[in-house]
Short mmCIF file of C-alpha atoms in Angstrom, two decimals:
data_model
loop_
_atom_site.label_atom_id
_atom_site.label_comp_id
_atom_site.label_asym_id
_atom_site.label_seq_id
_atom_site.Cartn_x
_atom_site.Cartn_y
_atom_site.Cartn_z
CA MET A 815 6.41 11.13 -26.45
CA PHE A 816 6.67 7.77 -28.21
CA ALA A 817 4.49 4.68 -28.28
CA ALA A 818 5.37 1.08 -29.08
CA LEU A 819 4.15 -2.47 -28.53
CA MET A 820 6.44 -4.36 -26.13
CA ASP A 821 6.41 -6.77 -23.23
CA ASN A 822 7.06 -5.82 -19.59
CA CYS A 823 10.72 -6.75 -19.67
CA VAL A 824 11.54 -4.53 -22.65
CA ALA A 825 9.52 -1.72 -21.10
CA LEU A 826 11.54 -1.96 -17.89
CA LYS A 827 14.81 -1.84 -19.83
CA ILE A 828 13.74 1.24 -21.77
CA GLY A 829 12.36 2.92 -18.65
CA SER A 830 15.68 2.52 -16.85
CA HIS A 831 17.63 4.41 -19.53
CA PRO A 832 18.82 7.84 -18.26
CA SER A 833 17.30 9.74 -21.20
CA VAL A 834 13.83 8.28 -20.65
CA LYS A 835 11.62 10.03 -18.12
CA ALA A 836 9.09 7.21 -17.86
CA CYS A 837 7.82 4.16 -19.71
CA LEU A 838 4.15 3.63 -18.86
CA LEU A 839 1.39 1.24 -19.82
CA ASP A 840 -1.20 3.14 -21.84
CA GLU A 841 -4.92 2.57 -21.55
CA PRO A 842 -6.22 -0.07 -23.99
CA ILE A 843 -7.72 1.50 -27.11
CA PRO A 844 -9.81 -0.61 -29.50
CA LEU A 845 -9.00 0.20 -33.12
CA ASP A 846 -10.86 -1.21 -36.10
CA LEU A 847 -8.54 -0.87 -39.06
CA GLY A 848 -11.10 -2.22 -41.53
CA VAL A 849 -13.24 -0.33 -44.03
CA GLY A 850 -15.36 2.42 -42.52
CA SER A 851 -13.37 2.58 -39.30
CA SER A 852 -12.83 6.34 -39.24
CA SER A 853 -15.46 6.99 -36.59
CA THR A 854 -14.06 4.25 -34.33
CA GLN A 855 -10.56 5.64 -34.65
CA SER A 856 -11.82 9.14 -33.93
CA LYS A 857 -13.43 7.96 -30.68
CA ALA A 858 -10.28 6.08 -29.77
CA LYS A 859 -8.16 9.18 -30.23
CA GLN A 860 -10.47 11.06 -27.86
CA ARG A 861 -9.67 8.49 -25.17
CA LEU A 862 -5.93 9.10 -25.36
CA ARG A 863 -4.53 10.83 -22.28
CA LYS A 864 -0.99 12.04 -22.07
CA ARG A 865 0.56 10.49 -19.00
CA GLU A 866 2.32 12.81 -16.60
CA THR A 867 4.59 11.93 -13.74
CA VAL A 868 4.76 13.86 -10.48
CA PRO A 869 8.01 14.15 -8.51
CA GLN A 870 7.71 14.63 -4.75
CA GLU A 871 10.93 16.30 -3.74
CA ASP A 872 12.55 15.63 -0.37
CA ALA A 873 10.27 12.62 0.05
CA PRO A 874 11.00 10.25 2.94
CA ALA A 875 12.92 7.09 2.11
CA GLN A 876 9.79 4.95 2.44
CA LEU A 877 8.25 6.68 -0.61
CA ARG A 878 11.45 6.98 -2.62
CA PHE A 879 11.71 3.22 -2.14
CA LEU A 880 8.63 2.74 -4.32
CA SER A 881 10.20 4.43 -7.34
CA GLN A 882 13.79 3.40 -6.63
CA PRO A 883 15.62 2.49 -9.87
CA ARG A 884 17.16 -0.95 -10.05
CA ASP A 885 20.79 -1.37 -9.07
CA THR A 886 20.90 1.87 -7.09
CA ASP A 887 21.28 2.81 -3.43
CA ILE A 888 18.14 4.30 -1.89
CA ARG A 889 20.30 7.08 -0.46
CA VAL A 890 21.14 8.48 -3.88
CA THR A 891 17.50 8.86 -4.91
CA SER A 892 16.11 12.36 -4.65
CA GLU A 893 12.35 12.08 -5.22
CA TYR A 894 9.30 9.86 -5.08
CA VAL A 895 8.02 9.71 -8.66
CA TYR A 896 4.46 8.61 -9.40
CA ASP A 897 1.83 8.84 -12.10
CA ASP A 898 -0.45 11.82 -11.65
CA SER A 899 -3.55 9.59 -11.58
CA ALA A 900 -2.44 8.63 -8.02
CA GLY A 901 -5.38 6.33 -7.23
CA GLU A 902 -8.01 8.93 -8.11
CA GLY A 903 -11.55 7.58 -7.79
CA MET A 904 -10.43 4.42 -5.97
CA THR A 905 -11.60 3.73 -2.40
CA ALA A 906 -9.53 2.66 0.61
CA TYR A 907 -11.38 1.04 3.50
CA VAL A 908 -9.03 1.17 6.50
CA VAL A 909 -10.03 -1.02 9.46
CA SER A 910 -8.17 0.58 12.33
CA THR A 911 -8.30 2.81 15.38
CA GLY A 912 -9.10 6.12 13.72
CA ALA A 913 -7.32 9.19 12.40
CA ASN A 914 -6.31 12.72 13.34
CA PRO A 915 -8.47 15.17 11.35
CA ASP A 916 -6.25 18.09 12.42
CA ASN A 917 -3.10 16.70 10.83
CA PRO A 918 -2.51 18.19 7.35
CA ASP A 919 -1.56 14.77 5.99
CA PHE A 920 -5.20 13.84 6.57
CA ALA A 921 -6.98 17.20 6.45
CA ASP A 922 -5.42 18.13 3.10
CA MET A 923 -5.97 14.78 1.37
CA LEU A 924 -6.91 15.22 -2.28
CA GLY A 925 -9.56 12.50 -2.15
CA THR A 926 -12.67 12.34 0.03
CA THR A 927 -12.69 11.11 3.64
CA GLU A 928 -15.54 9.34 5.46
CA TRP A 929 -16.00 7.47 8.75
CA LEU A 930 -17.92 4.27 9.49
CA TRP A 931 -18.84 3.38 13.08
CA PRO A 932 -19.87 0.21 14.91
CA THR A 933 -23.12 0.31 16.83
CA GLU A 934 -23.13 2.38 20.01
CA GLU A 935 -24.09 -0.73 21.96
CA LEU A 936 -21.00 -2.56 20.76
CA TRP A 937 -18.83 0.47 21.42
CA ASN A 938 -19.99 0.89 25.00
CA ALA A 939 -19.68 -2.83 25.69
CA TYR A 940 -16.02 -3.13 24.73
CA ALA A 941 -14.46 0.35 24.86
CA VAL A 942 -11.57 0.80 27.27
CA ASP A 943 -11.87 3.60 29.83
CA GLU A 944 -8.17 4.43 29.77
CA TYR A 945 -8.48 5.91 26.27
CA GLU A 946 -11.38 8.21 27.25
CA GLU A 947 -12.77 7.93 23.75
CA PRO A 948 -16.51 8.69 23.51
CA TYR A 949 -18.66 7.16 20.81
CA GLU A 950 -18.29 8.73 17.35
CA SER A 951 -15.19 10.68 18.35
CA PHE A 952 -12.99 11.62 15.42
CA THR A 953 -9.79 10.61 17.15
CA ASP A 954 -7.08 7.97 17.30
CA PRO A 955 -5.94 7.64 20.94
CA ALA A 956 -4.16 4.37 20.12
CA ASN A 957 -1.91 6.28 17.68
CA HIS A 958 -2.10 3.59 15.01
CA GLY A 959 -4.75 4.20 12.38
CA CYS A 960 -3.48 7.72 11.74
CA CYS A 961 -0.14 6.29 10.57
CA VAL A 962 -1.67 3.52 8.45
CA ILE A 963 -3.97 5.97 6.65
CA SER A 964 -1.06 8.37 6.21
CA THR A 965 0.95 5.73 4.31
CA ILE A 966 -1.99 4.86 2.07
CA ALA A 967 -3.19 8.25 0.88
CA GLY A 968 -1.66 11.00 3.01
CA ARG A 969 -0.75 14.33 1.44
CA ASP A 970 2.92 14.06 2.40
CA PHE A 971 3.46 10.40 3.24
CA GLY A 972 0.91 8.53 1.12
CA VAL A 973 1.34 6.37 -1.97
CA ALA A 974 -2.05 6.95 -3.63
CA LYS A 975 -2.52 10.64 -2.90
CA LYS A 976 -5.82 11.07 -4.76
CA ALA A 977 -7.62 7.99 -3.42
CA ASN A 978 -10.77 8.27 -1.31
CA VAL A 979 -10.47 7.03 2.28
CA VAL A 980 -13.12 5.44 4.47
CA ILE A 981 -12.02 5.04 8.10
CA VAL A 982 -13.72 1.99 9.58
CA LYS A 983 -13.44 2.90 13.24
CA THR A 984 -12.79 0.03 15.62
CA VAL A 985 -13.08 -0.20 19.37
CA THR A 986 -9.74 0.11 21.12
CA ILE A 987 -10.04 -2.98 23.29
CA GLN A 988 -8.31 -4.42 26.31
CA THR A 989 -5.60 -7.04 26.03
CA GLY A 990 -5.23 -10.33 27.85
CA GLU A 991 -7.73 -13.12 28.37
CA GLY A 992 -10.55 -13.10 25.82
CA GLN A 993 -8.76 -10.73 23.46
CA GLY A 994 -9.27 -13.05 20.48
CA MET A 995 -13.04 -12.93 20.91
CA PHE A 996 -13.06 -9.14 21.29
CA LEU A 997 -10.86 -8.69 18.21
CA GLY A 998 -13.06 -11.06 16.25
CA ILE A 999 -16.19 -9.15 17.19
CA TYR A 1000 -14.90 -5.77 16.08
CA VAL A 1001 -13.28 -7.07 12.87
CA LEU A 1002 -16.51 -8.86 11.91
CA GLU A 1003 -18.46 -5.70 12.67
CA ALA A 1004 -16.03 -3.67 10.55
CA ILE A 1005 -16.44 -6.02 7.58
CA SER A 1006 -20.22 -5.83 7.95
CA LEU A 1007 -20.01 -2.02 7.84
CA VAL A 1008 -17.87 -2.15 4.70
CA ILE A 1009 -20.18 -4.57 2.89
CA ASP A 1010 -23.24 -2.50 3.80
CA ASP A 1011 -21.48 0.64 2.57
CA MET A 1012 -20.59 -1.05 -0.73
CA HIS A 1013 -24.19 -2.18 -1.29
CA SER A 1014 -25.43 1.33 -0.50
CA ARG A 1015 -23.06 2.84 -3.06
CA ASP A 1016 -24.12 0.25 -5.60
CA GLU A 1017 -27.79 1.16 -5.13
CA LYS A 1018 -26.89 4.80 -5.78
CA GLY A 1019 -25.08 3.90 -9.01
CA GLN A 1020 -21.69 4.61 -7.39
CA SER A 1021 -20.34 1.06 -7.20
CA VAL A 1022 -16.80 0.61 -5.92
CA ASN A 1023 -16.66 -3.11 -6.75
CA GLY A 1024 -13.30 -3.71 -8.41
CA LYS A 1025 -12.16 -0.26 -7.30
CA ALA A 1026 -11.69 -0.74 -3.56
CA VAL A 1027 -8.99 -1.97 -1.18
CA ILE A 1028 -9.50 -2.98 2.45
CA THR A 1029 -6.63 -2.93 4.93
CA PHE A 1030 -6.47 -5.12 8.03
CA THR A 1031 -3.70 -4.56 10.58
CA THR A 1032 -4.97 -7.00 13.20
CA GLN A 1033 -3.54 -10.38 14.18
CA ILE A 1034 -6.05 -12.66 15.93
CA HIS A 1035 -4.40 -15.70 17.46
CA TRP A 1036 -7.14 -18.30 17.27
CA ASP A 1037 -6.57 -22.04 17.53
CA PRO A 1038 -8.43 -23.96 14.78
CA LYS A 1039 -8.39 -27.02 17.05
CA SER A 1040 -10.28 -25.18 19.78
CA GLU A 1041 -14.04 -25.68 19.96
CA ASN A 1042 -14.36 -22.11 21.22
CA ASP A 1043 -12.25 -20.53 18.48
CA LEU A 1044 -13.40 -22.53 15.46
CA PRO A 1045 -16.81 -20.83 15.09
CA TRP A 1046 -15.10 -17.43 15.11
CA ILE A 1047 -12.62 -18.59 12.48
CA ASN A 1048 -15.46 -19.81 10.27
CA MET A 1049 -17.39 -16.55 10.61
CA LEU A 1050 -14.35 -14.45 9.74
CA GLU A 1051 -13.50 -16.72 6.82
CA ASN A 1052 -16.98 -16.28 5.36
CA ALA A 1053 -16.76 -12.51 5.79
CA ILE A 1054 -13.37 -12.30 4.07
CA LEU A 1055 -14.66 -14.52 1.27
CA GLU A 1056 -17.57 -12.15 0.72
CA LEU A 1057 -15.15 -9.25 0.37
CA LEU A 1058 -13.16 -11.17 -2.24
CA GLU A 1059 -16.34 -12.02 -4.13
CA LEU A 1060 -17.24 -8.32 -4.16
CA ASP A 1061 -13.88 -7.73 -5.85
CA VAL A 1062 -12.33 -5.86 -2.96
CA VAL A 1063 -8.54 -6.13 -2.82
CA VAL A 1064 -7.80 -7.61 0.62
CA VAL A 1065 -4.50 -6.56 2.25
CA VAL A 1066 -3.43 -7.82 5.69
CA SER A 1067 -0.27 -7.36 7.74
CA SER A 1068 1.88 -10.40 8.47
CA GLY A 1069 2.56 -9.64 12.15
CA ASN A 1070 5.41 -8.29 14.26
CA TYR A 1071 6.24 -11.30 16.40
CA LYS A 1072 9.23 -12.85 14.68
CA ASN A 1073 11.96 -13.76 17.18
CA THR A 1074 9.36 -13.42 19.95
CA GLU A 1075 8.87 -16.17 22.52
CA GLY A 1076 5.50 -17.85 22.20
CA TYR A 1077 5.02 -16.89 18.56
CA SER A 1078 6.07 -18.36 15.23
CA ASP A 1079 8.54 -16.70 12.89
CA ASP A 1080 6.00 -17.41 10.14
CA VAL A 1081 2.49 -15.98 9.90
CA ASP A 1082 0.49 -17.49 12.77
CA ALA A 1083 -2.68 -15.40 13.09
CA TYR A 1084 -5.91 -14.53 11.31
CA PRO A 1085 -6.91 -13.10 8.90
CA ALA A 1086 -3.46 -13.60 7.31
CA LEU A 1087 -3.68 -17.39 7.68
CA PHE A 1088 -6.65 -17.44 5.30
CA ALA A 1089 -4.21 -16.75 2.46
CA ALA A 1090 -3.39 -20.46 2.50
CA ASP A 1091 -6.87 -21.20 1.12
CA TYR A 1092 -7.58 -17.90 -0.65
CA PRO A 1093 -4.43 -16.88 -2.56
CA GLY A 1094 -6.03 -13.59 -3.60
CA ILE A 1095 -5.38 -12.26 -0.09
CA ILE A 1096 -2.25 -10.10 0.03
CA VAL A 1097 -0.16 -10.62 3.16
CA ALA A 1098 2.37 -7.81 3.61
CA GLY A 1099 5.73 -8.29 5.32
CA ALA A 1100 8.12 -5.51 6.33
CA VAL A 1101 11.54 -4.53 4.97
CA THR A 1102 14.04 -1.89 6.05
CA PRO A 1103 14.66 1.26 3.99
CA ASP A 1104 17.36 -0.61 2.04
CA GLY A 1105 15.09 -3.58 1.36
CA MET A 1106 16.24 -6.13 3.95
CA GLU A 1107 13.64 -8.18 5.78
CA CYS A 1108 12.92 -6.58 9.16
CA GLN A 1109 13.95 -8.55 12.23
CA PHE A 1110 10.43 -8.33 13.69
CA SER A 1111 8.45 -9.17 10.55
CA GLN A 1112 6.79 -12.57 10.45
CA GLY A 1113 7.17 -14.26 7.10
CA GLY A 1114 6.88 -17.72 5.59
CA PRO A 1115 5.25 -18.94 2.38
CA LEU A 1116 2.08 -16.88 2.85
CA VAL A 1117 4.03 -13.61 2.67
CA GLU A 1118 4.57 -12.90 -1.01
CA VAL A 1119 4.58 -9.09 -0.89
CA TRP A 1120 7.10 -6.96 1.03
CA ALA A 1121 7.07 -3.23 1.68
CA PRO A 1122 8.77 -0.65 3.91
CA GLY A 1123 7.94 -1.16 7.58
CA GLU A 1124 10.81 0.33 9.56
CA THR A 1125 11.41 3.97 10.56
CA ILE A 1126 8.19 4.97 8.81
CA GLU A 1127 7.38 8.67 8.83
CA CYS A 1128 3.66 9.33 9.09
CA ALA A 1129 1.02 11.61 10.58
CA ASP A 1130 0.89 11.86 14.37
CA ASN A 1131 -2.33 11.33 16.31
CA VAL A 1132 -2.20 14.76 17.95
CA GLY A 1133 -1.41 18.17 16.55
CA THR A 1134 0.02 18.73 13.09
CA GLY A 1135 3.37 16.97 13.28
CA TYR A 1136 4.69 13.61 12.18
CA GLN A 1137 6.14 10.61 13.95
CA VAL A 1138 8.37 7.62 13.17
CA LEU A 1139 7.04 4.10 13.75
CA ASP A 1140 7.89 0.48 12.90
CA GLY A 1141 5.55 -2.39 12.03
CA THR A 1142 3.99 -4.56 9.36
CA SER A 1143 0.79 -2.53 9.77
CA PHE A 1144 2.49 0.25 7.87
CA SER A 1145 3.83 -2.18 5.27
CA SER A 1146 0.22 -3.15 4.62
CA GLY A 1147 -0.54 0.56 4.24
CA PHE A 1148 2.06 0.95 1.50
CA VAL A 1149 0.82 -2.19 -0.27
CA SER A 1150 -2.76 -0.93 -0.07
CA GLY A 1151 -1.68 2.42 -1.47
CA LEU A 1152 0.12 0.71 -4.34
CA ALA A 1153 -2.94 -1.47 -5.05
CA LEU A 1154 -5.12 1.66 -5.30
CA TYR A 1155 -2.51 3.32 -7.50
CA LEU A 1156 -2.37 0.35 -9.88
CA LEU A 1157 -6.16 -0.05 -10.05
CA LYS A 1158 -6.40 3.50 -11.36
CA LEU A 1159 -3.30 3.32 -13.55
CA ASP A 1160 -4.39 0.09 -15.23
CA PRO A 1161 -8.20 -0.28 -15.38
CA THR A 1162 -7.82 -3.81 -16.79
CA LEU A 1163 -7.01 -4.87 -13.20
CA GLN A 1164 -10.56 -3.95 -12.20
CA ARG A 1165 -12.62 -7.14 -12.52
CA PRO A 1166 -16.06 -6.38 -11.00
CA GLY A 1167 -18.38 -9.35 -10.98
CA THR A 1168 -15.61 -11.94 -11.26
CA GLY A 1169 -14.31 -12.26 -7.71
CA THR A 1170 -10.75 -12.13 -9.07
CA THR A 1171 -9.72 -8.49 -8.67
CA SER A 1172 -7.66 -9.05 -5.51
CA ALA A 1173 -5.80 -11.98 -7.07
CA VAL A 1174 -5.10 -10.05 -10.27
CA VAL A 1175 -3.78 -7.02 -8.38
CA LYS A 1176 -1.65 -9.26 -6.18
CA ALA A 1177 -0.13 -10.92 -9.25
CA ARG A 1178 0.69 -7.51 -10.73
CA ILE A 1179 2.38 -6.32 -7.53
CA ILE A 1180 4.44 -9.50 -7.31
CA GLN A 1181 5.37 -9.25 -11.00
CA ASP A 1182 6.69 -5.71 -10.59
CA ALA A 1183 8.49 -6.28 -7.27
CA TYR A 1184 12.24 -6.76 -7.16
CA SER A 1185 14.93 -7.42 -4.58
CA ARG A 1186 17.02 -4.38 -3.68
CA LYS A 1187 19.97 -6.76 -3.35
CA GLU A 1188 19.66 -9.56 -5.87
CA GLY A 1189 20.97 -12.93 -4.75
CA ASP A 1190 20.71 -12.20 -1.02
CA VAL A 1191 17.93 -14.18 0.67
CA GLU A 1192 17.61 -11.52 3.36
CA PHE A 1193 16.41 -9.08 0.69
CA PRO A 1194 13.04 -10.37 -0.61
CA PRO A 1195 11.41 -8.90 -3.73
CA ALA A 1196 9.80 -5.67 -2.51
CA ILE A 1197 7.18 -3.41 -4.03
CA TRP A 1198 7.88 -1.02 -6.91
CA ASN A 1199 5.55 1.35 -8.76
CA GLY A 1200 7.23 0.88 -12.15
CA LEU A 1201 8.78 4.36 -12.32
CA ALA A 1202 12.34 5.45 -11.67
CA SER A 1203 13.21 8.52 -9.63
CA PRO A 1204 16.19 10.67 -10.67
CA LEU A 1205 19.48 10.24 -8.86
CA CYS A 1206 21.31 13.01 -7.05
CA ALA A 1207 24.66 11.19 -7.33
CA ALA A 1208 26.24 8.83 -9.80
CA VAL A 1209 25.80 5.16 -8.99
CA GLY A 1210 29.01 3.73 -7.57
CA VAL A 1211 30.47 6.95 -6.16
CA GLY A 1212 32.13 6.95 -2.79
CA GLU A 1213 30.14 7.79 0.32
CA GLU A 1214 31.81 11.19 0.79
CA ASP A 1215 30.96 12.26 -2.77
CA ALA A 1216 27.44 10.91 -2.45
CA GLU A 1217 26.88 12.74 0.83
CA ALA A 1218 28.06 15.98 -0.71
CA SER A 1219 25.65 15.76 -3.65
CA CYS A 1220 22.72 14.04 -1.90
CA PRO A 1221 21.14 15.88 1.02
CA LEU A 1222 19.33 12.67 2.01
CA PHE A 1223 22.49 10.59 2.17
CA SER A 1224 24.01 9.79 5.57
CA SER A 1225 27.35 8.02 5.71
CA ALA A 1226 26.32 6.59 9.08
CA VAL A 1227 23.56 4.54 7.48
CA SER A 1228 24.08 0.82 7.25
CA SER A 1229 21.94 -2.14 6.25
CA SER A 1230 21.21 -2.94 9.89
CA SER A 1231 17.64 -3.00 11.14
CA SER A 1232 18.27 0.04 13.35
CA ALA A 1233 18.97 2.37 10.43
CA THR A 1234 16.99 5.60 10.31
CA TRP A 1235 16.99 7.30 6.92
CA ARG A 1236 14.95 10.42 7.03
CA SER A 1237 14.80 13.75 5.29
CA SER A 1238 15.10 16.75 7.57
CA THR A 1239 12.68 18.61 5.31
CA ALA A 1240 10.03 15.90 5.04
CA SER A 1241 7.42 18.08 6.73
CA THR A 1242 7.62 20.71 3.98
CA LEU A 1243 7.36 18.72 0.79
CA ARG A 1244 7.29 20.33 -2.62
CA ILE A 1245 5.15 18.89 -5.40
CA SER A 1246 5.48 19.81 -9.06
CA THR A 1247 4.34 18.33 -12.35
CA THR A 1248 6.60 17.35 -15.22
CA THR A 1249 5.80 15.83 -18.58
CA ASP A 1250 7.41 12.96 -20.42
CA ALA A 1251 10.90 13.17 -21.83
CA THR A 1252 11.08 14.83 -25.24
CA SER A 1253 14.34 13.31 -26.45
CA GLU A 1254 14.50 9.88 -27.99
CA PRO A 1255 16.78 7.50 -26.08
CA SER A 1256 20.09 6.92 -27.83
CA VAL A 1257 20.41 3.28 -26.93
CA VAL A 1258 20.39 0.14 -29.02
CA LEU A 1259 18.16 -2.54 -27.53
CA SER A 1260 19.26 -5.80 -29.09
CA ASP A 1261 17.37 -8.63 -27.41
CA PRO A 1262 17.42 -6.82 -24.02
CA CYS A 1263 15.61 -9.60 -22.22
CA ASN A 1264 17.79 -12.59 -23.06
CA ASN A 1265 19.70 -14.87 -20.70
CA GLY A 1266 16.63 -15.68 -18.65
CA GLU A 1267 16.05 -12.10 -17.48
CA ARG A 1268 12.29 -12.23 -18.03
#
């Protein structure tokens, strides 16, 4: 294991070398090199922790995407590689329709799980009979929240596998006339529950300020010119602002209505539209397994972060199996998981008391993101966790050779939006721990970041 002072660009170059297992940012250690500094140095040494990376073998493409090395095809990656800290101690507030406690992706989570509920009066006023969902039922009849939570912190399908999860249960409401008001009511109630929960933790000396992420997967189509809608917009804006001031990382989905009559190809709903005035809000758009913008994903200037959102494997809402779904809701799940992962990996991103944590985390995610096909506008910079998974075939080999050496490679896969890249063994994942590479890289780095590569 070696240590050196370098900038991000040099670190990325070193980390991509085949003889280097990982190149990771270490925790900041204050050293006083002046006279009488022996005690300070001794304490600093005690804070050193050897970083370990964890490979998840046979991981689905959506996870391998996060640790996909640059200039490689996703189909020749063999594992999802992540730091073993994995969001430990961080808290995910997920505002959605529930979860499936019987599914092992949820039941076997490494972090804690809790539920927050709206008032029974609100529940009974707006619940839909067709779902037959009694108050305080630990279910997800809408089959949505279970998948979002799975992508955030699930045992098999999650990014931040050690994060704590708080399910903020929402009423599964009717659609049609008045939907905007109903959605606004339950989202405002959910935010109120989260803020109350944060204050309660703070009073107990267990503050999560600067250590929490909230995920919204709702699009509320309000008209700011409408006298009826404007009060709701203002109330939601104030609630979102309070979350930002409490240093909660705010992640919202961009919407699935691109190329849909009556909707804009750009973000056109709340709370995502608030990102125009509050740039700390992270709006997540969806890309295919190979990194191309999904045909359904709304975009525009407010969408600065992109993540997998097509053919997403995740926990089902019944039984113990998994399902495959599409949508920017699941892109927001991956972004939320990465935010939790980074908050734990780099504590300097935690800025409690400043109201800047969400903006700082967003900047870090954008900084690390890269296009899976540089120079092609249909391939926006998409999320990356900073690690590189090993390859099961040499880059540049023919498809027949790649398919022979890569069990996850399918020659039928194309860059079209209908591609389905899945591992047949994704339901029986194997996790093991490996340490850093022991051999020094035999590469000469002479000005590796020249020619405007920074």
